[in-house]
C-alpha positions as a Markdown table, in Angstrom:
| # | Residue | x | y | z |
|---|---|---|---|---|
| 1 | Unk | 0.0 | 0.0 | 0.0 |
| 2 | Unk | 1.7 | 3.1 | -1.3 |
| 3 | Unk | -1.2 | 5.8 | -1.3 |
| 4 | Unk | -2.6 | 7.7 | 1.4 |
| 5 | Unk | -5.4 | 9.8 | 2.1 |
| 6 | Unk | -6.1 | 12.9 | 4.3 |
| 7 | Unk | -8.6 | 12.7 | 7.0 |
| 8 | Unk | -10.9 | 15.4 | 7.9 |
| 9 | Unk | -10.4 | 16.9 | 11.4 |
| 10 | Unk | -14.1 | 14.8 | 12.9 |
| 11 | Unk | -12.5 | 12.1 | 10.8 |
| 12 | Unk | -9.8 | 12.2 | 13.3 |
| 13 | Unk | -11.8 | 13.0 | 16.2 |
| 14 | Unk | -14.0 | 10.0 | 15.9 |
| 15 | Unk | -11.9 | 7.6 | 15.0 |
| 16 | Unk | -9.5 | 8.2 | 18.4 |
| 17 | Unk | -12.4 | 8.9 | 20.1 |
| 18 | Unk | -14.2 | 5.3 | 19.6 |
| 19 | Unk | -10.8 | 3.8 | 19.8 |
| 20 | Unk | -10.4 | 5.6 | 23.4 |
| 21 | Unk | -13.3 | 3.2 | 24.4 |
| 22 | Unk | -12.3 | 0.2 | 23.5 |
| 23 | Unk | -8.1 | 0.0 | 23.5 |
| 24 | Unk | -7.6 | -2.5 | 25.9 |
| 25 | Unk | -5.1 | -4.8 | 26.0 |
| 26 | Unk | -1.9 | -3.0 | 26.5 |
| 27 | Unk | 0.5 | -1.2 | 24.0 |
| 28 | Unk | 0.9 | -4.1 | 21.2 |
| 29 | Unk | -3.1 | -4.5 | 21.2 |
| 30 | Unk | -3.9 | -1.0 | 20.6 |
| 31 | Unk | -0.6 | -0.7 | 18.1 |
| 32 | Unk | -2.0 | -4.0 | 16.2 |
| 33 | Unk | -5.8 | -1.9 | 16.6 |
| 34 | Unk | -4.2 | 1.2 | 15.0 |
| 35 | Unk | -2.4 | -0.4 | 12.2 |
| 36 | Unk | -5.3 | -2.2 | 11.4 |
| 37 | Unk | -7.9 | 1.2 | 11.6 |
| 38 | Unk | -5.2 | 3.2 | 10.1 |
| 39 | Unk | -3.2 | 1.7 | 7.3 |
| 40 | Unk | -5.3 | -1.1 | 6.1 |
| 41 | Unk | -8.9 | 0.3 | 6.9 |
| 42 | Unk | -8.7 | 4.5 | 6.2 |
| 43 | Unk | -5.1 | 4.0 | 4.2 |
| 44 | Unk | -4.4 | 7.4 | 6.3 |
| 45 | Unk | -0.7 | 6.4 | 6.2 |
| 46 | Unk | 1.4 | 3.8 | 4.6 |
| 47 | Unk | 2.4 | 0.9 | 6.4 |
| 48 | Unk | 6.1 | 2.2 | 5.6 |
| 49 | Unk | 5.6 | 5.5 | 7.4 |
| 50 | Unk | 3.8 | 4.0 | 9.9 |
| 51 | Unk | 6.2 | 1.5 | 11.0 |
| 52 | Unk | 9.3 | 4.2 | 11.1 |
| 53 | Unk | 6.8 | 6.4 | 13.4 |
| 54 | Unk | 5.9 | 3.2 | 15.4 |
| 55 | Unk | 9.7 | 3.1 | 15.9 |
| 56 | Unk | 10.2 | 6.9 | 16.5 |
| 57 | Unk | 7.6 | 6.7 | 19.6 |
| 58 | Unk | 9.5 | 3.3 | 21.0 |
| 59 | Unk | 12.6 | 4.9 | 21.8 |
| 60 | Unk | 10.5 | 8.1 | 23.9 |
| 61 | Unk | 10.0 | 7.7 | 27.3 |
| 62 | Unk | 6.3 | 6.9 | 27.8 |
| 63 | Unk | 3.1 | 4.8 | 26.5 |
| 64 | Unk | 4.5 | 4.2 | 23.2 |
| 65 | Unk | 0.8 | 3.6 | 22.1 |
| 66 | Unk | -0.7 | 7.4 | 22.4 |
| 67 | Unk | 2.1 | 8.6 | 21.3 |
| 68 | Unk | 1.7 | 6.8 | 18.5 |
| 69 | Unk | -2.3 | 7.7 | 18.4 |
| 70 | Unk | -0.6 | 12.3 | 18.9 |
| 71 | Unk | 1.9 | 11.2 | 15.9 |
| 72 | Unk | -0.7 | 10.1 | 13.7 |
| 73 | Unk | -3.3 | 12.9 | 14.7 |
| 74 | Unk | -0.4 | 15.5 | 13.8 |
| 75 | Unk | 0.7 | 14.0 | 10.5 |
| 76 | Unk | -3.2 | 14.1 | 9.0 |
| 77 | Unk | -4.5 | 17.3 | 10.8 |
| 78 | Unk | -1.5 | 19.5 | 12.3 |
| 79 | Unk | -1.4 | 20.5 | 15.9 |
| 80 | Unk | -4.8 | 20.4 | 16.8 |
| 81 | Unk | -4.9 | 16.7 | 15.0 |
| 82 | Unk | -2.2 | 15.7 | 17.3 |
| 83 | Unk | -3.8 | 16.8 | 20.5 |
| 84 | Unk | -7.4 | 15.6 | 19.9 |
| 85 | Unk | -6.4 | 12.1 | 18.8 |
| 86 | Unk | -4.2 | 12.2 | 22.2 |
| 87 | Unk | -6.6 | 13.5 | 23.5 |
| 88 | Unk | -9.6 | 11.5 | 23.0 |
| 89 | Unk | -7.3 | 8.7 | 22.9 |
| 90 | Unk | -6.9 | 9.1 | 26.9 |
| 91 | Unk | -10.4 | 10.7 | 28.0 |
| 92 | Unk | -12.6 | 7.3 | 28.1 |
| 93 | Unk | -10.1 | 5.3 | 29.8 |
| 94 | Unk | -9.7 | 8.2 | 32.7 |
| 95 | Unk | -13.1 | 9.0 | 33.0 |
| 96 | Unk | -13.7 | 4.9 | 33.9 |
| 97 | Unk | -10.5 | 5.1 | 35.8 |
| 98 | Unk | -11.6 | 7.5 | 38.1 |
| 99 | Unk | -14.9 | 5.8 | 39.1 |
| 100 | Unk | -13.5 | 2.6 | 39.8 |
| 101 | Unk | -10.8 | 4.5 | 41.8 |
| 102 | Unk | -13.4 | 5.9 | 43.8 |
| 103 | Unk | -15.4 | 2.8 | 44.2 |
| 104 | Unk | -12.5 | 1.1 | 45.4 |
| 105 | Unk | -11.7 | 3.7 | 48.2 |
| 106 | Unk | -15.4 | 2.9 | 48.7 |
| 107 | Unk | -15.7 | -0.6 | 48.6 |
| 108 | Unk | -12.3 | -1.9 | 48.4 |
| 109 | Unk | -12.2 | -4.2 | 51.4 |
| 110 | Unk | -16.1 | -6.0 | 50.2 |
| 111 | Unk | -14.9 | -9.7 | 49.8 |
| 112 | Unk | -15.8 | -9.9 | 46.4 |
| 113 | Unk | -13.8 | -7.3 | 45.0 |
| 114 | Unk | -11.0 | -8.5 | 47.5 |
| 115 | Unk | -11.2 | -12.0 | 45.6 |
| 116 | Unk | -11.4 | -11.3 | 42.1 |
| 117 | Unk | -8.2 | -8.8 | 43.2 |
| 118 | Unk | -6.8 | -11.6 | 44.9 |
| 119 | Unk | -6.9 | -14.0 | 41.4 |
| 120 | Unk | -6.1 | -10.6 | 39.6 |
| 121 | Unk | -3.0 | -9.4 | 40.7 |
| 122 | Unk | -0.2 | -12.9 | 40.5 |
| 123 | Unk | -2.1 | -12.7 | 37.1 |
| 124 | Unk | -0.7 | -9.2 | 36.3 |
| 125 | Unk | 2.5 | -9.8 | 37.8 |
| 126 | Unk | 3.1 | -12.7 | 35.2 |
| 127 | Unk | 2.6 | -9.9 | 32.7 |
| 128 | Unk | 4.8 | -7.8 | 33.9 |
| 129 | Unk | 7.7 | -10.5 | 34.6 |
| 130 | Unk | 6.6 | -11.3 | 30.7 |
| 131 | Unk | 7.1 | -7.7 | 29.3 |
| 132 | Unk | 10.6 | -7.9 | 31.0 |
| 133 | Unk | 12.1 | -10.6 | 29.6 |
| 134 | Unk | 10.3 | -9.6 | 26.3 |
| 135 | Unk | 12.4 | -6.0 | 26.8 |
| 136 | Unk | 15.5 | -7.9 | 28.2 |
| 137 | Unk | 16.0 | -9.9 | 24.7 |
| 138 | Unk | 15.4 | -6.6 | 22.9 |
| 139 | Unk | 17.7 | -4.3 | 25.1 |
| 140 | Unk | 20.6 | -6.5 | 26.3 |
| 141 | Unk | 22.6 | -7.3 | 23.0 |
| 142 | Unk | 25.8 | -7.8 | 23.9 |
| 143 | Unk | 28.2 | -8.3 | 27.0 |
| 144 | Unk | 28.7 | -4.4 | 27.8 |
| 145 | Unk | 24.9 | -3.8 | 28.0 |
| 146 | Unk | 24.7 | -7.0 | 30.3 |
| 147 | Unk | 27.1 | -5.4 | 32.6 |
| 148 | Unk | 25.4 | -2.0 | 32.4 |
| 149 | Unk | 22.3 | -3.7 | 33.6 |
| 150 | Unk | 23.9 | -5.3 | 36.3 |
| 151 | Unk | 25.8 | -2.3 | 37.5 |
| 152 | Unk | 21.9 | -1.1 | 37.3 |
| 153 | Unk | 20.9 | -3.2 | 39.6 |
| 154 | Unk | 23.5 | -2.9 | 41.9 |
| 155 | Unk | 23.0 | 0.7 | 42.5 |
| 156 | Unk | 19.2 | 0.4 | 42.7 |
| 157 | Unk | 19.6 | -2.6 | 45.2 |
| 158 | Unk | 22.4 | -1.8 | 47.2 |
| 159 | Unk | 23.3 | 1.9 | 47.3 |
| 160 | Unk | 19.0 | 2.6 | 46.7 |
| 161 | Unk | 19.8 | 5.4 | 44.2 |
| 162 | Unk | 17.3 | 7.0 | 42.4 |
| 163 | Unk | 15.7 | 5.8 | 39.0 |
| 164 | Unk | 16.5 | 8.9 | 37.0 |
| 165 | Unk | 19.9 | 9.0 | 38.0 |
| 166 | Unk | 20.9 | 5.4 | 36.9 |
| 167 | Unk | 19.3 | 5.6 | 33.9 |
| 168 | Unk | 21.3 | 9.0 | 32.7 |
| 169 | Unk | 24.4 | 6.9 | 34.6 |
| 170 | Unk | 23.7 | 4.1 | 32.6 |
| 171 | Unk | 23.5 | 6.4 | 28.9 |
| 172 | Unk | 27.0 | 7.8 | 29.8 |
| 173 | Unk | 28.5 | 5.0 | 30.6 |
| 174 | Unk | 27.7 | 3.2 | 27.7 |
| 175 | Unk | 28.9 | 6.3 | 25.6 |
| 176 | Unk | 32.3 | 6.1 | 27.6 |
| 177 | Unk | 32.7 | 2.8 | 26.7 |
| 178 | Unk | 32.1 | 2.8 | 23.6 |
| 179 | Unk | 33.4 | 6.0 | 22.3 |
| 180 | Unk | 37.5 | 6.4 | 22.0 |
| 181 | Unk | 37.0 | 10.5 | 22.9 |
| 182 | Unk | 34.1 | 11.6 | 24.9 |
| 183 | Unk | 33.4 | 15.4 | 24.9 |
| 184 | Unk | 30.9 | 17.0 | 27.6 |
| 185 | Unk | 29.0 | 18.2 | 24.5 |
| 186 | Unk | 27.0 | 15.0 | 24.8 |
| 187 | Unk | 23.1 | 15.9 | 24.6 |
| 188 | Unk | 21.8 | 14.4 | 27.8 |
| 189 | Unk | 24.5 | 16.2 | 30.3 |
| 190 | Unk | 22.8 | 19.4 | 29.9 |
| 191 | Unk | 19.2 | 17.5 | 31.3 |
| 192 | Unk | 21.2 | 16.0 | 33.9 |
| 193 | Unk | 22.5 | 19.6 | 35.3 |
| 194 | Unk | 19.0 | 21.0 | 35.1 |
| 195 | Unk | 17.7 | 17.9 | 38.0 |
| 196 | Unk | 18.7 | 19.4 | 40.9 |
| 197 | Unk | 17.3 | 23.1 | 40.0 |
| 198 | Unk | 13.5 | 21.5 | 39.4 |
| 199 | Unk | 13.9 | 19.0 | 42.2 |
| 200 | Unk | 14.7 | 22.1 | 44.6 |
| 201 | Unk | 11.7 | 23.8 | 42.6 |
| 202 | Unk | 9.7 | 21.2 | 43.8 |
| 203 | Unk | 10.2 | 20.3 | 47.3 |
| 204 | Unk | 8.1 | 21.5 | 50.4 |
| 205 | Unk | 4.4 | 21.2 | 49.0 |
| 206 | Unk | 2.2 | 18.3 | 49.2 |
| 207 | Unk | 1.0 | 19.3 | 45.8 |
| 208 | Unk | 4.1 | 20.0 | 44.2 |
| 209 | Unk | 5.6 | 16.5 | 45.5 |
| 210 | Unk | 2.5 | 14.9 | 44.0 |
| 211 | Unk | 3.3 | 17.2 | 40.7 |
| 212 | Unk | 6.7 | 16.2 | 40.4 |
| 213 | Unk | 6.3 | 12.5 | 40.9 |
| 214 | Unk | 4.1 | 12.0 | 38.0 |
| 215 | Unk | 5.9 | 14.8 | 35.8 |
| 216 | Unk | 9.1 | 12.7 | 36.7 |
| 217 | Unk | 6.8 | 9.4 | 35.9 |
| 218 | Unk | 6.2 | 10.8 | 32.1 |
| 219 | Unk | 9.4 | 12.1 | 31.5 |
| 220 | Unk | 11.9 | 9.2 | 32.1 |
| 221 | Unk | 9.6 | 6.1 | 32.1 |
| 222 | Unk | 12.0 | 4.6 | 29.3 |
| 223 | Unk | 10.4 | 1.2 | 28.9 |
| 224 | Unk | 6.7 | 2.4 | 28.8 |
| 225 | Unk | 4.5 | 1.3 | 31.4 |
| 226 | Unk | 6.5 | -1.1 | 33.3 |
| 227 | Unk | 9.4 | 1.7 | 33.8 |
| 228 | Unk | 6.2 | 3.6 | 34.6 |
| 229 | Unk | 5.5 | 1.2 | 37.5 |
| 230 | Unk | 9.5 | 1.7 | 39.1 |
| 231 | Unk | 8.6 | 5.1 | 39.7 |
| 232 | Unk | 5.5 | 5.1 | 41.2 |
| 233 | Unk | 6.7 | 2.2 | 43.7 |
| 234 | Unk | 9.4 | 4.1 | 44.4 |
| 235 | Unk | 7.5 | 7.6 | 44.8 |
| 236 | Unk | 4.4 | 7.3 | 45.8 |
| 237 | Unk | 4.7 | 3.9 | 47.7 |
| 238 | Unk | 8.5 | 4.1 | 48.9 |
| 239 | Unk | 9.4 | 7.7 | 49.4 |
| 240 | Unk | 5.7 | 9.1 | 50.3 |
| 241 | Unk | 3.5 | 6.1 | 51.3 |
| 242 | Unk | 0.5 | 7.5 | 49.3 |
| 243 | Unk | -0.3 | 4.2 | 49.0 |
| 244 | Unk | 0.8 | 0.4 | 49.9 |
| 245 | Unk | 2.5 | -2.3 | 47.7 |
| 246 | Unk | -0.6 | -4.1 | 47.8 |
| 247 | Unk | -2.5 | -1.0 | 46.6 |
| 248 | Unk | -0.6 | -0.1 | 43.3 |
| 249 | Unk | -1.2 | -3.9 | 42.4 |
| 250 | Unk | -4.6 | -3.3 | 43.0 |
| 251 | Unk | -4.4 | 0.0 | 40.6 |
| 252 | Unk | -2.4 | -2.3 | 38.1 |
| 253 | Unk | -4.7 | -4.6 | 37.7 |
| 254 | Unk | -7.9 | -2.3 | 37.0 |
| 255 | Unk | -5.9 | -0.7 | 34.2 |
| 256 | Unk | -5.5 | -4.2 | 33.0 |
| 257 | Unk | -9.5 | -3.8 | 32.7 |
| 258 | Unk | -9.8 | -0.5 | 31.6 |
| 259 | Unk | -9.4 | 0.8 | 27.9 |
| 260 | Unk | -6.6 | 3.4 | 27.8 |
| 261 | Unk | -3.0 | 3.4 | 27.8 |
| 262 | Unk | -1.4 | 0.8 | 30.6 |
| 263 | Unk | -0.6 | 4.2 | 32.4 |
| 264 | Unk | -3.7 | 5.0 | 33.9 |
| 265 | Unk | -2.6 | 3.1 | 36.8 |
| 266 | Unk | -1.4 | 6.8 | 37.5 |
| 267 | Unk | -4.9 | 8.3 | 37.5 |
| 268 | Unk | -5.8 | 5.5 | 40.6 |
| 269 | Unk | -2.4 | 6.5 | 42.1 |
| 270 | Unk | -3.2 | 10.5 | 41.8 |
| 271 | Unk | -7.0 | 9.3 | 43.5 |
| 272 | Unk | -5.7 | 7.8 | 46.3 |
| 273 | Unk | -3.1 | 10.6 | 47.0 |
| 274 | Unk | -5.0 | 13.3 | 46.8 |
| 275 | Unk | -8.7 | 12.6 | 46.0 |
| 276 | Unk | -10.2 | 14.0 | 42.2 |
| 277 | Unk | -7.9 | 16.6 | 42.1 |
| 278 | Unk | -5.4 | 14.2 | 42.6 |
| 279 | Unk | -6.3 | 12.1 | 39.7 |
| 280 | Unk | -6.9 | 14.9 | 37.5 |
| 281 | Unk | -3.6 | 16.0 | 38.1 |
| 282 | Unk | -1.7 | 12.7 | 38.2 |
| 283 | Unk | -3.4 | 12.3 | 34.4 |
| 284 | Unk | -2.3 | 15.4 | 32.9 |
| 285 | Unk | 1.0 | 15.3 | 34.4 |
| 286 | Unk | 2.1 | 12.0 | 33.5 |
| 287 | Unk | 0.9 | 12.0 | 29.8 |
| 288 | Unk | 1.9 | 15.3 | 29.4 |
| 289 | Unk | 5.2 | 14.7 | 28.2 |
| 290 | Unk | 4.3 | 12.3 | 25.9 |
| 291 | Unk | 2.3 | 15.3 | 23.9 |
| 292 | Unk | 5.7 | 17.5 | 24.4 |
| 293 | Unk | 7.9 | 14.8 | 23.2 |
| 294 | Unk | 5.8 | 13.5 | 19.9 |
| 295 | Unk | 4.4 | 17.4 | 18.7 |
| 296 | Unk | 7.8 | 19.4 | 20.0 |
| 297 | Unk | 10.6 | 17.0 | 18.9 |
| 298 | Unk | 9.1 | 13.9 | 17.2 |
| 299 | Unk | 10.6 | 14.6 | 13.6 |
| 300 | Unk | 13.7 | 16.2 | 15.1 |
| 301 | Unk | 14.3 | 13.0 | 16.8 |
| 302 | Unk | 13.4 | 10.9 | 14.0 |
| 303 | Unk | 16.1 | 12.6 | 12.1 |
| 304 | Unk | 19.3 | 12.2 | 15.0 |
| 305 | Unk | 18.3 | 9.2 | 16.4 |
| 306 | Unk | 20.7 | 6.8 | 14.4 |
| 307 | Unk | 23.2 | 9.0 | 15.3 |
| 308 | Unk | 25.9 | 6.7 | 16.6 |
| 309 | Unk | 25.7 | 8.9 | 20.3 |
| 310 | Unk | 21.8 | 9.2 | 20.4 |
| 311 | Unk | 22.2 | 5.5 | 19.9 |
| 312 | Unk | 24.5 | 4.7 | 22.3 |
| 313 | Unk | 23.3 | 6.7 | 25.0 |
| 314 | Unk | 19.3 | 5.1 | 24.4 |
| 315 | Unk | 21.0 | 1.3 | 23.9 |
| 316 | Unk | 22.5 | 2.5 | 27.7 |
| 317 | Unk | 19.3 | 3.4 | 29.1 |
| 318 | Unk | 17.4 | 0.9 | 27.6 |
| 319 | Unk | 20.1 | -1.6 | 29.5 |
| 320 | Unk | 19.0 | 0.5 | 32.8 |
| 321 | Unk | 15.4 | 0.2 | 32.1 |
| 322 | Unk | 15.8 | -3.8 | 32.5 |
| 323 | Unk | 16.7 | -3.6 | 35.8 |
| 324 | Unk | 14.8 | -1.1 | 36.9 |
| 325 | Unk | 11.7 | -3.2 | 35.9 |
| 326 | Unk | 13.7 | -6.3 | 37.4 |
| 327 | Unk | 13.7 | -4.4 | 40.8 |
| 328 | Unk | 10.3 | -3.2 | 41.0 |
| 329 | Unk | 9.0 | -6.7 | 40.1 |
| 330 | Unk | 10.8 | -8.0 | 42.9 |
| 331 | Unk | 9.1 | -5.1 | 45.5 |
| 332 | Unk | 6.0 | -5.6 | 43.8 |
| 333 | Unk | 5.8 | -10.3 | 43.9 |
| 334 | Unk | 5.2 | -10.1 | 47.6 |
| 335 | Unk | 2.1 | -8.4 | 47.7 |
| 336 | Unk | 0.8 | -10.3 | 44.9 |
| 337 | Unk | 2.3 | -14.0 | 45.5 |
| 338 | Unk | 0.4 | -15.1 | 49.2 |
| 339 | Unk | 0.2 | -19.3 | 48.9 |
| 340 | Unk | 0.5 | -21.3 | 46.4 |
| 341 | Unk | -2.6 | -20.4 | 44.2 |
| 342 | Unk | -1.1 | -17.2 | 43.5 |
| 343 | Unk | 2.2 | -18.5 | 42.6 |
| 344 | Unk | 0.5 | -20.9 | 40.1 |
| 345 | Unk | -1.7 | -18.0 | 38.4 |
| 346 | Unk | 1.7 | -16.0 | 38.4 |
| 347 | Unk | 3.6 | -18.8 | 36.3 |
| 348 | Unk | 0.5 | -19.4 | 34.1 |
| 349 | Unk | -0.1 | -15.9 | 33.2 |
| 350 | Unk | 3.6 | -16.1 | 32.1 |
| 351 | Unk | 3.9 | -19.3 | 30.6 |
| 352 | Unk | 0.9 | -18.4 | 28.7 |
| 353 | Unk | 2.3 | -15.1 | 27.3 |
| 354 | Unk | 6.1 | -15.8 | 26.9 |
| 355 | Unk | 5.8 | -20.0 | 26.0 |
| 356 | Unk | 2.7 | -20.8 | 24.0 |
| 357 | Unk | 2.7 | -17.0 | 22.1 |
| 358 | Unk | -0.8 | -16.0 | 23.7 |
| 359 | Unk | -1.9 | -12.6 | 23.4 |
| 360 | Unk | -1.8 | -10.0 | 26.6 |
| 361 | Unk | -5.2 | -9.1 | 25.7 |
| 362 | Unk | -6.4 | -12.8 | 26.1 |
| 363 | Unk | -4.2 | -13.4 | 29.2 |
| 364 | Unk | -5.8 | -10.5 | 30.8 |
| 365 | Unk | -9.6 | -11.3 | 30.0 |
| 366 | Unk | -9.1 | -14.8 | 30.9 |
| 367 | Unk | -7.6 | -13.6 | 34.2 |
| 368 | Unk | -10.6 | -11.1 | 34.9 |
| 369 | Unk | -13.6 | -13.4 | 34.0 |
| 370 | Unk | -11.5 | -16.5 | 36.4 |
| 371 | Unk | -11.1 | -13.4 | 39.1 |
| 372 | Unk | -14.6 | -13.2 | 39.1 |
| 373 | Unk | -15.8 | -16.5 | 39.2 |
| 374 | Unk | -13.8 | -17.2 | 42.0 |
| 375 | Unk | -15.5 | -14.2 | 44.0 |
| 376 | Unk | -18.7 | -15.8 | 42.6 |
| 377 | Unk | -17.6 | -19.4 | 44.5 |
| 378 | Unk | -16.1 | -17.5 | 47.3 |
| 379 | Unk | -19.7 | -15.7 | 48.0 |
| 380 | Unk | -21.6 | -18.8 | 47.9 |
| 381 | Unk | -19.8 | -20.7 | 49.9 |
């Protein structure tokens, strides 16, 4: 397919709209939904450009999926294309978001819900132990990357430093090692200077802590929604206590069943924090970025990142991002693996996803409709 054809700007707006409704499944779903609405249905693209976009938005921190939705709105309509189909890519999901965040502050400890949660959660953390060996194969391609990640780990474990400062540790260092001469002119050292300033900024307000962890969240959650899951553990579980182990797994798993990108977790977070306000802001904060990166510098990008620097330094991070997902899986297995049951829904969820190909989408339905036929026995009983 070679041709394509120019949408109207409702064209646009419906079409992201209705998709907003029903994108569940994670990022490769909603990709496979778009490609399929996009390319082969509306021929708004070519399957060419779209697959060099697709890999444009895989290297930017974030849900790789709406930033794939803003890309497309902005090559058919401009500006305003890219923001409504982000947009209305994200509304649905949120709106759905919110009210089972409040229902669950409401209702959370009913039995029911505490059962269906209870088959829920191993089931998600099987997906998530998937996606990282999924983004382990892709990441770690040779020996110095292996060592990156371990070095990673090491400082996340053992000296408990912060994610963003591993992950720009981890893009230098592969640079250093890989470069003969290494110049201060490198891209990212000028970010890492500017840290300290906003986290300074930052400090003292409730609000403003709650700002900055989900800003932070958009911004360097290399690695999409499971890097996305580091940093709330480690903010709002770890450093503020917004929230328990136990609880983020809990907002984890409702994402699984709500359309939207995987990061809407955040919106439960932001509820649970701080109430509406807290959700509004948690939403618009953590998927800001993603709007920033894709309309501000998507093209620029596209044209540097083969770069033999850009790539070095994104090879690094994408080493760091491994074991940053590695160490929030481990924080996150005790809350969700209590007795065997769990354990066995844990490795069947995974077997299921990385062994006999099946799709997350699948894994995920299968896991809700057993979730709540188990509450169903439990309340009968």
């Amino acid at each position: 397919m070679d041709t394509e054809r120019a949408p109207s700007r409702a064209e646009v707006f419906r079409y992201f709209l209705g998709l907003g409704f029903v994108n569940v499944g994670g990022p490769a779903a909603q990709i496979t939904m778009m490609f399929q609405g996009i390319v082969e249905r509306r021929q708004w693209l070519t399957h060419a450009r779209f697959v060099r976009i697709m890999s444009v938005c895989h290297v930017l921190p974030g849900p790789e999926a709406l930033q794939l939705a803003i890309y497309v709105g902005f090559l058919t309509r401009g500006l305003l294309g890219g923001v409504v189909a982000g947009v209305t890519f994200i509304v649905p999901g949120a709106v759905i978001m919110i009210a089972l965040s409040a229902a669950y502050v409401s209702f959370g400890s009913v039995p029911a819900v505490d059962d269906a949660l209870f088959v829920l959660k191993p089931a998600v953390l099987g997906i998530i132990a998937a996606g990282l060996l999924k983004i382990g194969r892709a990441s770690i391609t040779d020996s110095t990357l292996a060592v990156i990640a371990i070095v990673t780990l090491l400082g996340l474990r053992v000296a408990a430093l912060d994610f963003v400062t591993v992950m720009a540790g981890a893009a230098f260092l592969n640079v250093a090692l890989r470069s003969r001469r290494l110049t201060i002119r490198t891209p990212f050292l000028p970010a890492i200077s500017a840290f300290p300033l906003v986290a300074a900024f930052v400090v003292g307000s409730s609000w403003l802590d709650l700002a900055w962890v989900f800003l932070k969240t958009g911004l360097f959650s290399f690695g999409g929604a499971y890097g996305s899951v580091a940093f709330l553990q480690r903010g709002a579980v770890e450093e503020h206590g917004w929230l328990t182990t136990a609880q983020l797994l809990d907002g984890i798993a409702l994402s699984v069943a709500t359309p939207g990108p995987f990061m809407l977790f955040a919106t439960f977070v932001g509820y649970l924090a701080a109430g509406l306000g807290g959700a509004v802001l948690a939403t618009v904060l953590v998927f800001l970025p993603s709007f920033v990166l894709v309309l501000g510098f998507a093209r620029a990008i596209e044209r540097v990142r083969e770069r033999p620097l850009v790539r070095q330094a994104l090879a690094g991070i994408s080493a760091a991002v491994v074991a940053v997902i590695l160490t929030v899986t481990l924080d996150l297995a005790p809350a969700a693996l209590g007795g065997p049951l769990p354990i066995a829904l844990a490795l069947a969820s995974f077997v299921a996803i990385v062994f006999w190909r099946r799709d997350v989408t699948q894994v995920a339905i299968s896991a809700m409709v057993l979730g709540a036929a188990y509450a169903a026995v439990r309340a009968l009983a």
